[in-house]
Amino acid sequence: MTQKILPLLFVLIAAFFLYTYKLSFIPNGLYVDEAVTGYNAYSILKTGSDEYGKSYPFAFRFFGSYSPPLYTYLSISFIYFLDLNIFSIRISSALLGVLSVGLIYIFLKNLDLIKNKKVIPLICVVLFMITPWNFFYSRIGYEIYLGAFLFFLSTLLIYLGFKKRIFLTLGIIVLSLSTYGAHTEIYLAPLFFIFLLIFFWKDIIKGRRYLIWGVVLGSVIQIPHLLILNTQAFINKNSLFYINDILIHTADLQKILPYPIALLLSFLREFLARFMTYFSPYSLFFSPDSDPQRSLPGLSVFYFWMVVPYLIGFYFLLKKIFTQNGKYIFLLAVLSATAPALTGDPFSTQRALPLLFPLFLICCLGIDYIYQKFNRNIFLVFCVFLFIISLVLLWRSYFVLFSSERAKVWGYGNQQLSNFITSNPSESFLIDQSRLKPLYIILAFYQQIDPKIIQFAADTRVRQDYYNNSSFNDEYQFKNINIKRLNFYEDIYKEVILIGDEFSISKDQAEEHFLTPVLEIKDPVGSIIFRGFKTNPLKKCQATNNYSPYCK
Amino acid sequence: MTNFKSLLIILFLIFSNFWIYKIFRNNFLIGLIIVTLSILLVSVKSFKYKRIIILGLFLSSLFFQYQTTKINNFSTLTADQIRIQEVRFKQYPAEILGINFPLGYWFEMKHESYIIPGISKNLYENLDINQYFFGGHPRQRVEVEEFEKFPYSFIPLFILGLLVIFSKKKLALKLLFLSSPLVLIALIGNKNLLGPFSLFPMFIFIIWQGFSVLCNLKKRKWIISLFIILSFLVSVQQFIYGGII
C-alpha cells in the first residue's frame, strides 16, 4: 500500500511546491479581478457585507459581472489566517491545482481504456502537474479554477458512480455546487447533466435511489440561483453570445437563401468554427490565447510535443467511442468546448478551462498507446527527456518571460503607487482612470481600507436593486484619493498630485501647466506604468492672469 | 453504389469547394494536376503505370507548391522581432545556483532559437483544421490571405476518413502523401495565394474514405441526400463569403 501511495504523495508534494513557489510575486502584480475578489472577501469578513454593502450576496456584483460567489467565500478563511495579501488570495487556486493532480490520478486508475494502470497514471500526473494550462490557472486568485475543479470533481464522482452508486449522489451534488464556482459552469453543468441522462440512462437508472437523492440535494443547492433567476445577475453573460456576427452574415446570405436557412447556416458556421478551435492542434499546442493576461509567452496550453499523444489518443478514443469510457470522455470534451464556443472570443482558455481535463485524459490515452507499442525502457528514458525539456520551457515562459513581459497587464506598479500614496498622507491625489482598470479596488486592497469607507463611497443606487444594476461607475473618492477622468480645464487649478498612465500627461502639457514630476513607475521591461505630477495652481493662475474661473 | 454514382460523388467532392475554384482561376495547370491526382487516388481501378503517374503528379504538385510560395526567410528578423529579442535577452538571470549559464543567449539569440519556432509555426498552422474548413476563422492569420477551402459539412467525413485510413495496415504510402507536403510547407512557409494545395488530393482521398463509411450505413439514402443538400448549401455560403456569388 505504502509503495503504491508513496510516488503519488511525492508528486503531490512536488505539485504543492511548484504551485506555491513565488506565488505572491508571479504573476507579477495583482490583477484587478484578484483585487476585487480579495477585497470583497475582506469586506465580508469585516462587515458581513460586500463593497456595496450587500449582506452575503448569492452572486458578487463586482464591476457588474455578478461573479459566482464560492471563491470569494472560500478566500475568507485564508484572509482570516494570513491577512489580506496576494498570497492569501491565490492560495485557494493553488491548493485546488494540487488536488486536481490527485483527481487525474484517480480518474486514470479507474479508466478502463488505460491498459497499464501501474505506470501510466503516474507518468501522466507528473505531466499534468507541469501542463501550462493547469499550472497557469492554479496560480491566479479569482474564481475560474474553482469552477473547473468542482466540475471535474463532479464528473469523476459520477464516473465512479457507474460502479459504486453512492458516488453518483455525491457527483450530482458537486455538479450543482460547481455552478457557484464560475460563470462557465452555470451553463456547462446543466448541459452535462441533461446529456448524461440521455447517453447514460441505462447506467444511471440502475442506481435510481441514488439518482433521486442526488437530484433532490442538487436542487436544494440551486435555491439561491432560483431566487435570482429573473435578475441580471443570473443571465449576465448571455451578452457574450455573437448574435451580431450571425445577423451580419445572415444578411449576406439572404441575397440567395431564404431567411431561416441563412440564419441557420450563419449560426452553424460561427459556432462550429469556434468549437473546432478548441480541438485544433494549432490552438492547443502552438498559438496561445490572444489575451495577454490569460496566456504565457511562447507556450500554448499544452507543450508542442503533446500533439503526438493527443492525435493518437483522439484516434484511440474515436475507435472506442461506443464503450462507456469512450463515450463519457468524448461527451465531456464536446460539452466542455460547447459553452465557450457560444461566446465571441476566438480561443478563451479561461472559459474553456473545464476542457483541460478531458483533453488531458485523451493525451493520456495516447501515451498509454505509445507505451504498449514501444520498448518500455526507451519509452521511460524518452519521458524523462521530454519532462526536462517541458520543465525548462515552463521555467523560461512563466518565471522569466511572463513575469517581466506581462507584468503591466497583471497590474504591476499598483503596489508602488499605493506605497507612494501611503507615504504622502498630507497630499491629495487625483488619479486619471481613463485607460486604467478600476484602480479604487486595487488601492483599497493594498491599503486595506476599512470596507465601511468603500461602502460609503460606492454608488448608493446599487444597494437598492443589487441584482439588477450592472452599470458600473469606476470613479471613486475616499480618504485623500480621488479617482476620475482627468479634466485639464479644472484639475490643474487644484493643489493635488496628478497621477496617470504614460498617455495621461504629456511633456508639453506638464510644461504648459507648470506641473512638477514627482513619480515615475516602470515595469520590469522599462515601460512606463504611472507618472505623477504635482500641480502649481498659484503659478498657473499668475501666468494666465487669473483667466480661469478656478483661480478665483 | 454504381460506378456512375461513385464518379458523380467524387466529382461533387472535388468541385463543390471554393478551393478548387480558386486554384483553377489562378493556375489551370495546377488545378489539372491536383484534380487528376485526386481522381487517381480515390479510384479503385488499377492500370499499368498508375503508381508512377500518381507519384509523378504528386511530385509535380510539391514542385508547384514550392514554386508558387513566397519562401520564408528564417535567418532575417524584422525590427520588431529584434526589439523583442533584445528585451527578452535581458530578462534571464546571469547565473543559476552560482553557475554562469548563458541562458539568454541560448534561448533568444542563437539562430536555432528563432528558426525552430518559425518552422513550428508553419507546421502547426497547417495542422489547424479551421484553416481548411473556416478560412482560419475565428483566428485568422495576419500575413496570409485566408479563404474557406472545403465546406464545413465535410468535417465529419474528414474525421471518419482519418479513422478509416489509420485503421488500415498499409500506412506508409498514405503517411508519405500526407506528411511530405506538411514538411515542405513547414520549411518554405504559408505565403501562398492558393494555400497548401499539395494537400488537396489527400484531403479528397480522406473525405472519400469517410464517405464510403456513409455508404455502408443502414439509412444511407437519407443520410447521403441530407449530406449533399447541406454541403451544397454550405458551398453556396462559402462562395458568397468568397465574393464569387
PDB file of N, CA, C and O in Angstrom, chain A residues 100-161:
ATOM      1  N   SER A 100      -6.224  18.698  -8.013  1.00  0.00           N
ATOM      2  CA  SER A 100      -6.541  18.234  -9.371  1.00  0.00           C
ATOM      3  C   SER A 100      -5.561  17.164  -9.839  1.00  0.00           C
ATOM      4  O   SER A 100      -5.940  16.236 -10.554  1.00  0.00           O
ATOM      5  N   VAL A 101      -4.305  17.329  -9.449  1.00  0.00           N
ATOM      6  CA  VAL A 101      -3.298  16.318  -9.806  1.00  0.00           C
ATOM      7  C   VAL A 101      -3.730  14.960  -9.236  1.00  0.00           C
ATOM      8  O   VAL A 101      -3.680  13.935  -9.929  1.00  0.00           O
ATOM      9  N   GLY A 102      -4.203  14.979  -8.002  1.00  0.00           N
ATOM     10  CA  GLY A 102      -4.693  13.747  -7.371  1.00  0.00           C
ATOM     11  C   GLY A 102      -5.927  13.206  -8.077  1.00  0.00           C
ATOM     12  O   GLY A 102      -6.058  11.990  -8.274  1.00  0.00           O
ATOM     13  N   LEU A 103      -6.818  14.108  -8.497  1.00  0.00           N
ATOM     14  CA  LEU A 103      -8.042  13.672  -9.177  1.00  0.00           C
ATOM     15  C   LEU A 103      -7.731  12.992 -10.509  1.00  0.00           C
ATOM     16  O   LEU A 103      -8.341  11.983 -10.870  1.00  0.00           O
ATOM     17  N   ILE A 104      -6.773  13.574 -11.227  1.00  0.00           N
ATOM     18  CA  ILE A 104      -6.376  12.974 -12.521  1.00  0.00           C
ATOM     19  C   ILE A 104      -5.868  11.551 -12.281  1.00  0.00           C
ATOM     20  O   ILE A 104      -6.184  10.626 -13.031  1.00  0.00           O
ATOM     21  N   TYR A 105      -5.108  11.393 -11.204  1.00  0.00           N
ATOM     22  CA  TYR A 105      -4.557  10.069 -10.875  1.00  0.00           C
ATOM     23  C   TYR A 105      -5.694   9.075 -10.627  1.00  0.00           C
ATOM     24  O   TYR A 105      -5.691   7.966 -11.173  1.00  0.00           O
ATOM     25  N   ILE A 106      -6.677   9.496  -9.836  1.00  0.00           N
ATOM     26  CA  ILE A 106      -7.799   8.597  -9.528  1.00  0.00           C
ATOM     27  C   ILE A 106      -8.574   8.271 -10.809  1.00  0.00           C
ATOM     28  O   ILE A 106      -8.961   7.111 -11.033  1.00  0.00           O
ATOM     29  N   PHE A 107      -8.797   9.277 -11.643  1.00  0.00           N
ATOM     30  CA  PHE A 107      -9.536   9.064 -12.888  1.00  0.00           C
ATOM     31  C   PHE A 107      -8.814   8.033 -13.758  1.00  0.00           C
ATOM     32  O   PHE A 107      -9.412   7.070 -14.261  1.00  0.00           O
ATOM     33  N   LEU A 108      -7.497   8.230 -13.915  1.00  0.00           N
ATOM     34  CA  LEU A 108      -6.733   7.323 -14.779  1.00  0.00           C
ATOM     35  C   LEU A 108      -6.690   5.915 -14.210  1.00  0.00           C
ATOM     36  O   LEU A 108      -6.738   4.933 -14.952  1.00  0.00           O
ATOM     37  N   LYS A 109      -6.608   5.819 -12.888  1.00  0.00           N
ATOM     38  CA  LYS A 109      -6.576   4.499 -12.236  1.00  0.00           C
ATOM     39  C   LYS A 109      -7.874   3.738 -12.489  1.00  0.00           C
ATOM     40  O   LYS A 109      -7.902   2.513 -12.507  1.00  0.00           O
ATOM     41  N   ASN A 110      -8.964   4.498 -12.653  1.00  0.00           N
ATOM     42  CA  ASN A 110     -10.275   3.855 -12.823  1.00  0.00           C
ATOM     43  C   ASN A 110     -10.759   3.823 -14.269  1.00  0.00           C
ATOM     44  O   ASN A 110     -11.864   3.368 -14.536  1.00  0.00           O
ATOM     45  N   LEU A 111      -9.937   4.359 -15.185  1.00  0.00           N
ATOM     46  CA  LEU A 111     -10.358   4.419 -16.580  1.00  0.00           C
ATOM     47  C   LEU A 111     -10.016   3.095 -17.276  1.00  0.00           C
ATOM     48  O   LEU A 111      -8.844   2.747 -17.395  1.00  0.00           O
ATOM     49  N   ASP A 112     -11.052   2.394 -17.711  1.00  0.00           N
ATOM     50  CA  ASP A 112     -10.822   1.078 -18.313  1.00  0.00           C
ATOM     51  C   ASP A 112     -10.022   1.156 -19.611  1.00  0.00           C
ATOM     52  O   ASP A 112      -9.413   0.170 -20.023  1.00  0.00           O
ATOM     53  N   LEU A 113     -10.052   2.314 -20.279  1.00  0.00           N
ATOM     54  CA  LEU A 113      -9.343   2.437 -21.558  1.00  0.00           C
ATOM     55  C   LEU A 113      -7.822   2.417 -21.373  1.00  0.00           C
ATOM     56  O   LEU A 113      -7.080   2.141 -22.301  1.00  0.00           O
ATOM     57  N   ILE A 114      -7.364   2.732 -20.172  1.00  0.00           N
ATOM     58  CA  ILE A 114      -5.923   2.712 -19.895  1.00  0.00           C
ATOM     59  C   ILE A 114      -5.506   1.261 -19.628  1.00  0.00           C
ATOM     60  O   ILE A 114      -6.037   0.612 -18.726  1.00  0.00           O
ATOM     61  N   LYS A 115      -4.543   0.804 -20.437  1.00  0.00           N
ATOM     62  CA  LYS A 115      -4.130  -0.604 -20.309  1.00  0.00           C
ATOM     63  C   LYS A 115      -3.178  -0.804 -19.129  1.00  0.00           C
ATOM     64  O   LYS A 115      -3.335  -1.714 -18.343  1.00  0.00           O
ATOM     65  N   ASN A 116      -2.178   0.081 -19.070  1.00  0.00           N
ATOM     66  CA  ASN A 116      -1.203  -0.071 -17.995  1.00  0.00           C
ATOM     67  C   ASN A 116      -1.532   0.886 -16.855  1.00  0.00           C
ATOM     68  O   ASN A 116      -1.199   2.069 -16.904  1.00  0.00           O
ATOM     69  N   LYS A 117      -2.148   0.319 -15.836  1.00  0.00           N
ATOM     70  CA  LYS A 117      -2.617   1.190 -14.740  1.00  0.00           C
ATOM     71  C   LYS A 117      -1.551   1.420 -13.671  1.00  0.00           C
ATOM     72  O   LYS A 117      -1.776   2.127 -12.707  1.00  0.00           O
ATOM     73  N   LYS A 118      -0.393   0.784 -13.868  1.00  0.00           N
ATOM     74  CA  LYS A 118       0.651   0.926 -12.868  1.00  0.00           C
ATOM     75  C   LYS A 118       1.536   2.141 -13.186  1.00  0.00           C
ATOM     76  O   LYS A 118       1.794   2.973 -12.318  1.00  0.00           O
ATOM     77  N   VAL A 119       1.960   2.214 -14.434  1.00  0.00           N
ATOM     78  CA  VAL A 119       2.935   3.243 -14.815  1.00  0.00           C
ATOM     79  C   VAL A 119       2.272   4.502 -15.372  1.00  0.00           C
ATOM     80  O   VAL A 119       2.637   5.625 -14.989  1.00  0.00           O
ATOM     81  N   ILE A 120       1.285   4.307 -16.267  1.00  0.00           N
ATOM     82  CA  ILE A 120       0.709   5.450 -16.999  1.00  0.00           C
ATOM     83  C   ILE A 120       0.098   6.519 -16.084  1.00  0.00           C
ATOM     84  O   ILE A 120       0.393   7.712 -16.263  1.00  0.00           O
ATOM     85  N   PRO A 121      -0.722   6.153 -15.084  1.00  0.00           N
ATOM     86  CA  PRO A 121      -1.278   7.218 -14.233  1.00  0.00           C
ATOM     87  C   PRO A 121      -0.196   8.077 -13.572  1.00  0.00           C
ATOM     88  O   PRO A 121      -0.334   9.297 -13.481  1.00  0.00           O
ATOM     89  N   LEU A 122       0.890   7.432 -13.183  1.00  0.00           N
ATOM     90  CA  LEU A 122       1.958   8.174 -12.514  1.00  0.00           C
ATOM     91  C   LEU A 122       2.692   9.105 -13.480  1.00  0.00           C
ATOM     92  O   LEU A 122       2.946  10.279 -13.163  1.00  0.00           O
ATOM     93  N   ILE A 123       2.993   8.579 -14.677  1.00  0.00           N
ATOM     94  CA  ILE A 123       3.650   9.420 -15.688  1.00  0.00           C
ATOM     95  C   ILE A 123       2.743  10.604 -16.025  1.00  0.00           C
ATOM     96  O   ILE A 123       3.195  11.746 -16.135  1.00  0.00           O
ATOM     97  N   CYS A 124       1.465  10.302 -16.164  1.00  0.00           N
ATOM     98  CA  CYS A 124       0.536  11.356 -16.585  1.00  0.00           C
ATOM     99  C   CYS A 124       0.346  12.430 -15.512  1.00  0.00           C
ATOM    100  O   CYS A 124       0.234  13.611 -15.853  1.00  0.00           O
ATOM    101  N   VAL A 125       0.304  12.046 -14.240  1.00  0.00           N
ATOM    102  CA  VAL A 125       0.130  13.096 -13.219  1.00  0.00           C
ATOM    103  C   VAL A 125       1.354  14.009 -13.137  1.00  0.00           C
ATOM    104  O   VAL A 125       1.222  15.197 -12.870  1.00  0.00           O
ATOM    105  N   VAL A 126       2.529  13.406 -13.385  1.00  0.00           N
ATOM    106  CA  VAL A 126       3.741  14.241 -13.400  1.00  0.00           C
ATOM    107  C   VAL A 126       3.629  15.257 -14.536  1.00  0.00           C
ATOM    108  O   VAL A 126       3.927  16.444 -14.370  1.00  0.00           O
ATOM    109  N   LEU A 127       3.161  14.769 -15.681  1.00  0.00           N
ATOM    110  CA  LEU A 127       2.991  15.658 -16.831  1.00  0.00           C
ATOM    111  C   LEU A 127       1.894  16.691 -16.572  1.00  0.00           C
ATOM    112  O   LEU A 127       2.044  17.870 -16.906  1.00  0.00           O
ATOM    113  N   PHE A 128       0.814  16.237 -15.935  1.00  0.00           N
ATOM    114  CA  PHE A 128      -0.300  17.156 -15.653  1.00  0.00           C
ATOM    115  C   PHE A 128       0.152  18.292 -14.732  1.00  0.00           C
ATOM    116  O   PHE A 128      -0.253  19.441 -14.899  1.00  0.00           O
ATOM    117  N   MET A 129       1.001  17.919 -13.798  1.00  0.00           N
ATOM    118  CA  MET A 129       1.496  18.905 -12.824  1.00  0.00           C
ATOM    119  C   MET A 129       2.173  20.095 -13.523  1.00  0.00           C
ATOM    120  O   MET A 129       2.045  21.225 -13.083  1.00  0.00           O
ATOM    121  N   ILE A 130       2.873  19.809 -14.636  1.00  0.00           N
ATOM    122  CA  ILE A 130       3.602  20.907 -15.299  1.00  0.00           C
ATOM    123  C   ILE A 130       2.909  21.348 -16.596  1.00  0.00           C
ATOM    124  O   ILE A 130       3.476  22.126 -17.368  1.00  0.00           O
ATOM    125  N   THR A 131       1.694  20.848 -16.835  1.00  0.00           N
ATOM    126  CA  THR A 131       0.960  21.288 -18.026  1.00  0.00           C
ATOM    127  C   THR A 131       0.648  22.782 -17.905  1.00  0.00           C
ATOM    128  O   THR A 131       0.057  23.208 -16.914  1.00  0.00           O
ATOM    129  N   PRO A 132       1.038  23.582 -18.900  1.00  0.00           N
ATOM    130  CA  PRO A 132       0.882  25.044 -18.758  1.00  0.00           C
ATOM    131  C   PRO A 132      -0.532  25.495 -18.410  1.00  0.00           C
ATOM    132  O   PRO A 132      -0.706  26.406 -17.599  1.00  0.00           O
ATOM    133  N   TRP A 133      -1.530  24.859 -18.999  1.00  0.00           N
ATOM    134  CA  TRP A 133      -2.925  25.286 -18.754  1.00  0.00           C
ATOM    135  C   TRP A 133      -3.274  25.159 -17.273  1.00  0.00           C
ATOM    136  O   TRP A 133      -3.844  26.061 -16.668  1.00  0.00           O
ATOM    137  N   ASN A 134      -2.921  24.019 -16.689  1.00  0.00           N
ATOM    138  CA  ASN A 134      -3.219  23.796 -15.272  1.00  0.00           C
ATOM    139  C   ASN A 134      -2.342  24.664 -14.383  1.00  0.00           C
ATOM    140  O   ASN A 134      -2.811  25.278 -13.429  1.00  0.00           O
ATOM    141  N   PHE A 135      -1.078  24.717 -14.737  1.00  0.00           N
ATOM    142  CA  PHE A 135      -0.112  25.472 -13.943  1.00  0.00           C
ATOM    143  C   PHE A 135      -0.505  26.951 -13.862  1.00  0.00           C
ATOM    144  O   PHE A 135      -0.527  27.546 -12.791  1.00  0.00           O
ATOM    145  N   PHE A 136      -0.855  27.504 -15.011  1.00  0.00           N
ATOM    146  CA  PHE A 136      -1.163  28.931 -15.085  1.00  0.00           C
ATOM    147  C   PHE A 136      -2.391  29.292 -14.244  1.00  0.00           C
ATOM    148  O   PHE A 136      -2.356  30.199 -13.414  1.00  0.00           O
ATOM    149  N   TYR A 137      -3.474  28.553 -14.457  1.00  0.00           N
ATOM    150  CA  TYR A 137      -4.721  28.922 -13.758  1.00  0.00           C
ATOM    151  C   TYR A 137      -4.729  28.494 -12.291  1.00  0.00           C
ATOM    152  O   TYR A 137      -5.564  28.963 -11.524  1.00  0.00           O
ATOM    153  N   SER A 138      -3.810  27.602 -11.912  1.00  0.00           N
ATOM    154  CA  SER A 138      -3.710  27.226 -10.498  1.00  0.00           C
ATOM    155  C   SER A 138      -3.053  28.317  -9.672  1.00  0.00           C
ATOM    156  O   SER A 138      -3.003  28.222  -8.453  1.00  0.00           O
ATOM    157  N   ARG A 139      -2.506  29.295 -10.341  1.00  0.00           N
ATOM    158  CA  ARG A 139      -1.767  30.318  -9.601  1.00  0.00           C
ATOM    159  C   ARG A 139      -2.421  31.685  -9.683  1.00  0.00           C
ATOM    160  O   ARG A 139      -1.766  32.694  -9.455  1.00  0.00           O
ATOM    161  N   ILE A 140      -3.704  31.725 -10.040  1.00  0.00           N
ATOM    162  CA  ILE A 140      -4.353  33.037 -10.075  1.00  0.00           C
ATOM    163  C   ILE A 140      -5.491  33.097  -9.064  1.00  0.00           C
ATOM    164  O   ILE A 140      -6.144  32.094  -8.788  1.00  0.00           O
ATOM    165  N   GLY A 141      -5.679  34.286  -8.552  1.00  0.00           N
ATOM    166  CA  GLY A 141      -6.563  34.433  -7.390  1.00  0.00           C
ATOM    167  C   GLY A 141      -7.976  34.878  -7.692  1.00  0.00           C
ATOM    168  O   GLY A 141      -8.468  35.794  -7.028  1.00  0.00           O
ATOM    169  N   TYR A 142      -8.612  34.301  -8.670  1.00  0.00           N
ATOM    170  CA  TYR A 142     -10.054  34.508  -8.798  1.00  0.00           C
ATOM    171  C   TYR A 142     -10.734  33.212  -9.185  1.00  0.00           C
ATOM    172  O   TYR A 142     -10.070  32.188  -9.328  1.00  0.00           O
ATOM    173  N   GLU A 143     -12.034  33.263  -9.403  1.00  0.00           N
ATOM    174  CA  GLU A 143     -12.870  32.072  -9.288  1.00  0.00           C
ATOM    175  C   GLU A 143     -12.702  30.980 -10.348  1.00  0.00           C
ATOM    176  O   GLU A 143     -13.167  29.860 -10.161  1.00  0.00           O
ATOM    177  N   ILE A 144     -12.001  31.294 -11.428  1.00  0.00           N
ATOM    178  CA  ILE A 144     -12.091  30.442 -12.613  1.00  0.00           C
ATOM    179  C   ILE A 144     -11.652  28.994 -12.363  1.00  0.00           C
ATOM    180  O   ILE A 144     -12.262  28.043 -12.850  1.00  0.00           O
ATOM    181  N   TYR A 145     -10.592  28.804 -11.564  1.00  0.00           N
ATOM    182  CA  TYR A 145     -10.096  27.441 -11.355  1.00  0.00           C
ATOM    183  C   TYR A 145     -11.034  26.629 -10.450  1.00  0.00           C
ATOM    184  O   TYR A 145     -11.211  25.430 -10.663  1.00  0.00           O
ATOM    185  N   LEU A 146     -11.637  27.304  -9.500  1.00  0.00           N
ATOM    186  CA  LEU A 146     -12.541  26.600  -8.584  1.00  0.00           C
ATOM    187  C   LEU A 146     -13.709  25.980  -9.358  1.00  0.00           C
ATOM    188  O   LEU A 146     -14.080  24.823  -9.128  1.00  0.00           O
ATOM    189  N   GLY A 147     -14.278  26.761 -10.283  1.00  0.00           N
ATOM    190  CA  GLY A 147     -15.392  26.257 -11.083  1.00  0.00           C
ATOM    191  C   GLY A 147     -14.995  25.021 -11.865  1.00  0.00           C
ATOM    192  O   GLY A 147     -15.696  23.997 -11.845  1.00  0.00           O
ATOM    193  N   ALA A 148     -13.848  25.105 -12.531  1.00  0.00           N
ATOM    194  CA  ALA A 148     -13.383  23.973 -13.345  1.00  0.00           C
ATOM    195  C   ALA A 148     -13.076  22.770 -12.460  1.00  0.00           C
ATOM    196  O   ALA A 148     -13.388  21.625 -12.809  1.00  0.00           O
ATOM    197  N   PHE A 149     -12.481  23.028 -11.309  1.00  0.00           N
ATOM    198  CA  PHE A 149     -12.128  21.943 -10.388  1.00  0.00           C
ATOM    199  C   PHE A 149     -13.379  21.204  -9.913  1.00  0.00           C
ATOM    200  O   PHE A 149     -13.435  19.971  -9.944  1.00  0.00           O
ATOM    201  N   LEU A 150     -14.379  21.972  -9.488  1.00  0.00           N
ATOM    202  CA  LEU A 150     -15.606  21.332  -8.988  1.00  0.00           C
ATOM    203  C   LEU A 150     -16.301  20.550 -10.095  1.00  0.00           C
ATOM    204  O   LEU A 150     -16.826  19.458  -9.864  1.00  0.00           O
ATOM    205  N   PHE A 151     -16.282  21.113 -11.291  1.00  0.00           N
ATOM    206  CA  PHE A 151     -16.900  20.406 -12.411  1.00  0.00           C
ATOM    207  C   PHE A 151     -16.170  19.086 -12.676  1.00  0.00           C
ATOM    208  O   PHE A 151     -16.794  18.035 -12.853  1.00  0.00           O
ATOM    209  N   PHE A 152     -14.855  19.153 -12.669  1.00  0.00           N
ATOM    210  CA  PHE A 152     -14.081  17.930 -12.923  1.00  0.00           C
ATOM    211  C   PHE A 152     -14.297  16.909 -11.801  1.00  0.00           C
ATOM    212  O   PHE A 152     -14.461  15.714 -12.067  1.00  0.00           O
ATOM    213  N   LEU A 153     -14.318  17.402 -10.573  1.00  0.00           N
ATOM    214  CA  LEU A 153     -14.564  16.504  -9.432  1.00  0.00           C
ATOM    215  C   LEU A 153     -15.926  15.821  -9.590  1.00  0.00           C
ATOM    216  O   LEU A 153     -16.058  14.615  -9.367  1.00  0.00           O
ATOM    217  N   SER A 154     -16.913  16.595 -10.014  1.00  0.00           N
ATOM    218  CA  SER A 154     -18.255  16.012 -10.173  1.00  0.00           C
ATOM    219  C   SER A 154     -18.263  14.960 -11.278  1.00  0.00           C
ATOM    220  O   SER A 154     -18.888  13.906 -11.130  1.00  0.00           O
ATOM    221  N   THR A 155     -17.548  15.239 -12.372  1.00  0.00           N
ATOM    222  CA  THR A 155     -17.536  14.252 -13.461  1.00  0.00           C
ATOM    223  C   THR A 155     -16.805  12.973 -13.030  1.00  0.00           C
ATOM    224  O   THR A 155     -17.189  11.878 -13.431  1.00  0.00           O
ATOM    225  N   LEU A 156     -15.780  13.146 -12.203  1.00  0.00           N
ATOM    226  CA  LEU A 156     -15.074  11.965 -11.686  1.00  0.00           C
ATOM    227  C   LEU A 156     -15.998  11.148 -10.772  1.00  0.00           C
ATOM    228  O   LEU A 156     -16.081   9.912 -10.892  1.00  0.00           O
ATOM    229  N   LEU A 157     -16.689  11.855  -9.889  1.00  0.00           N
ATOM    230  CA  LEU A 157     -17.582  11.161  -8.951  1.00  0.00           C
ATOM    231  C   LEU A 157     -18.710  10.446  -9.702  1.00  0.00           C
ATOM    232  O   LEU A 157     -19.048   9.291  -9.379  1.00  0.00           O
ATOM    233  N   ILE A 158     -19.267  11.118 -10.706  1.00  0.00           N
ATOM    234  CA  ILE A 158     -20.352  10.488 -11.477  1.00  0.00           C
ATOM    235  C   ILE A 158     -19.812   9.260 -12.214  1.00  0.00           C
ATOM    236  O   ILE A 158     -20.468   8.222 -12.274  1.00  0.00           O
ATOM    237  N   TYR A 159     -18.607   9.405 -12.734  1.00  0.00           N
ATOM    238  CA  TYR A 159     -17.990   8.268 -13.432  1.00  0.00           C
ATOM    239  C   TYR A 159     -17.799   7.090 -12.469  1.00  0.00           C
ATOM    240  O   TYR A 159     -18.111   5.944 -12.799  1.00  0.00           O
ATOM    241  N   LEU A 160     -17.310   7.398 -11.280  1.00  0.00           N
ATOM    242  CA  LEU A 160     -17.141   6.336 -10.267  1.00  0.00           C
ATOM    243  C   LEU A 160     -18.507   5.791  -9.857  1.00  0.00           C
ATOM    244  O   LEU A 160     -18.638   4.613  -9.486  1.00  0.00           O
ATOM    245  N   GLY A 161     -19.515   6.661  -9.943  1.00  0.00           N
ATOM    246  CA  GLY A 161     -20.876   6.272  -9.571  1.00  0.00           C
ATOM    247  C   GLY A 161     -21.481   5.213 -10.480  1.00  0.00           C
ATOM    248  O   GLY A 161     -22.451   4.560 -10.106  1.00  0.00           O
TER     249      GLY A 161
END
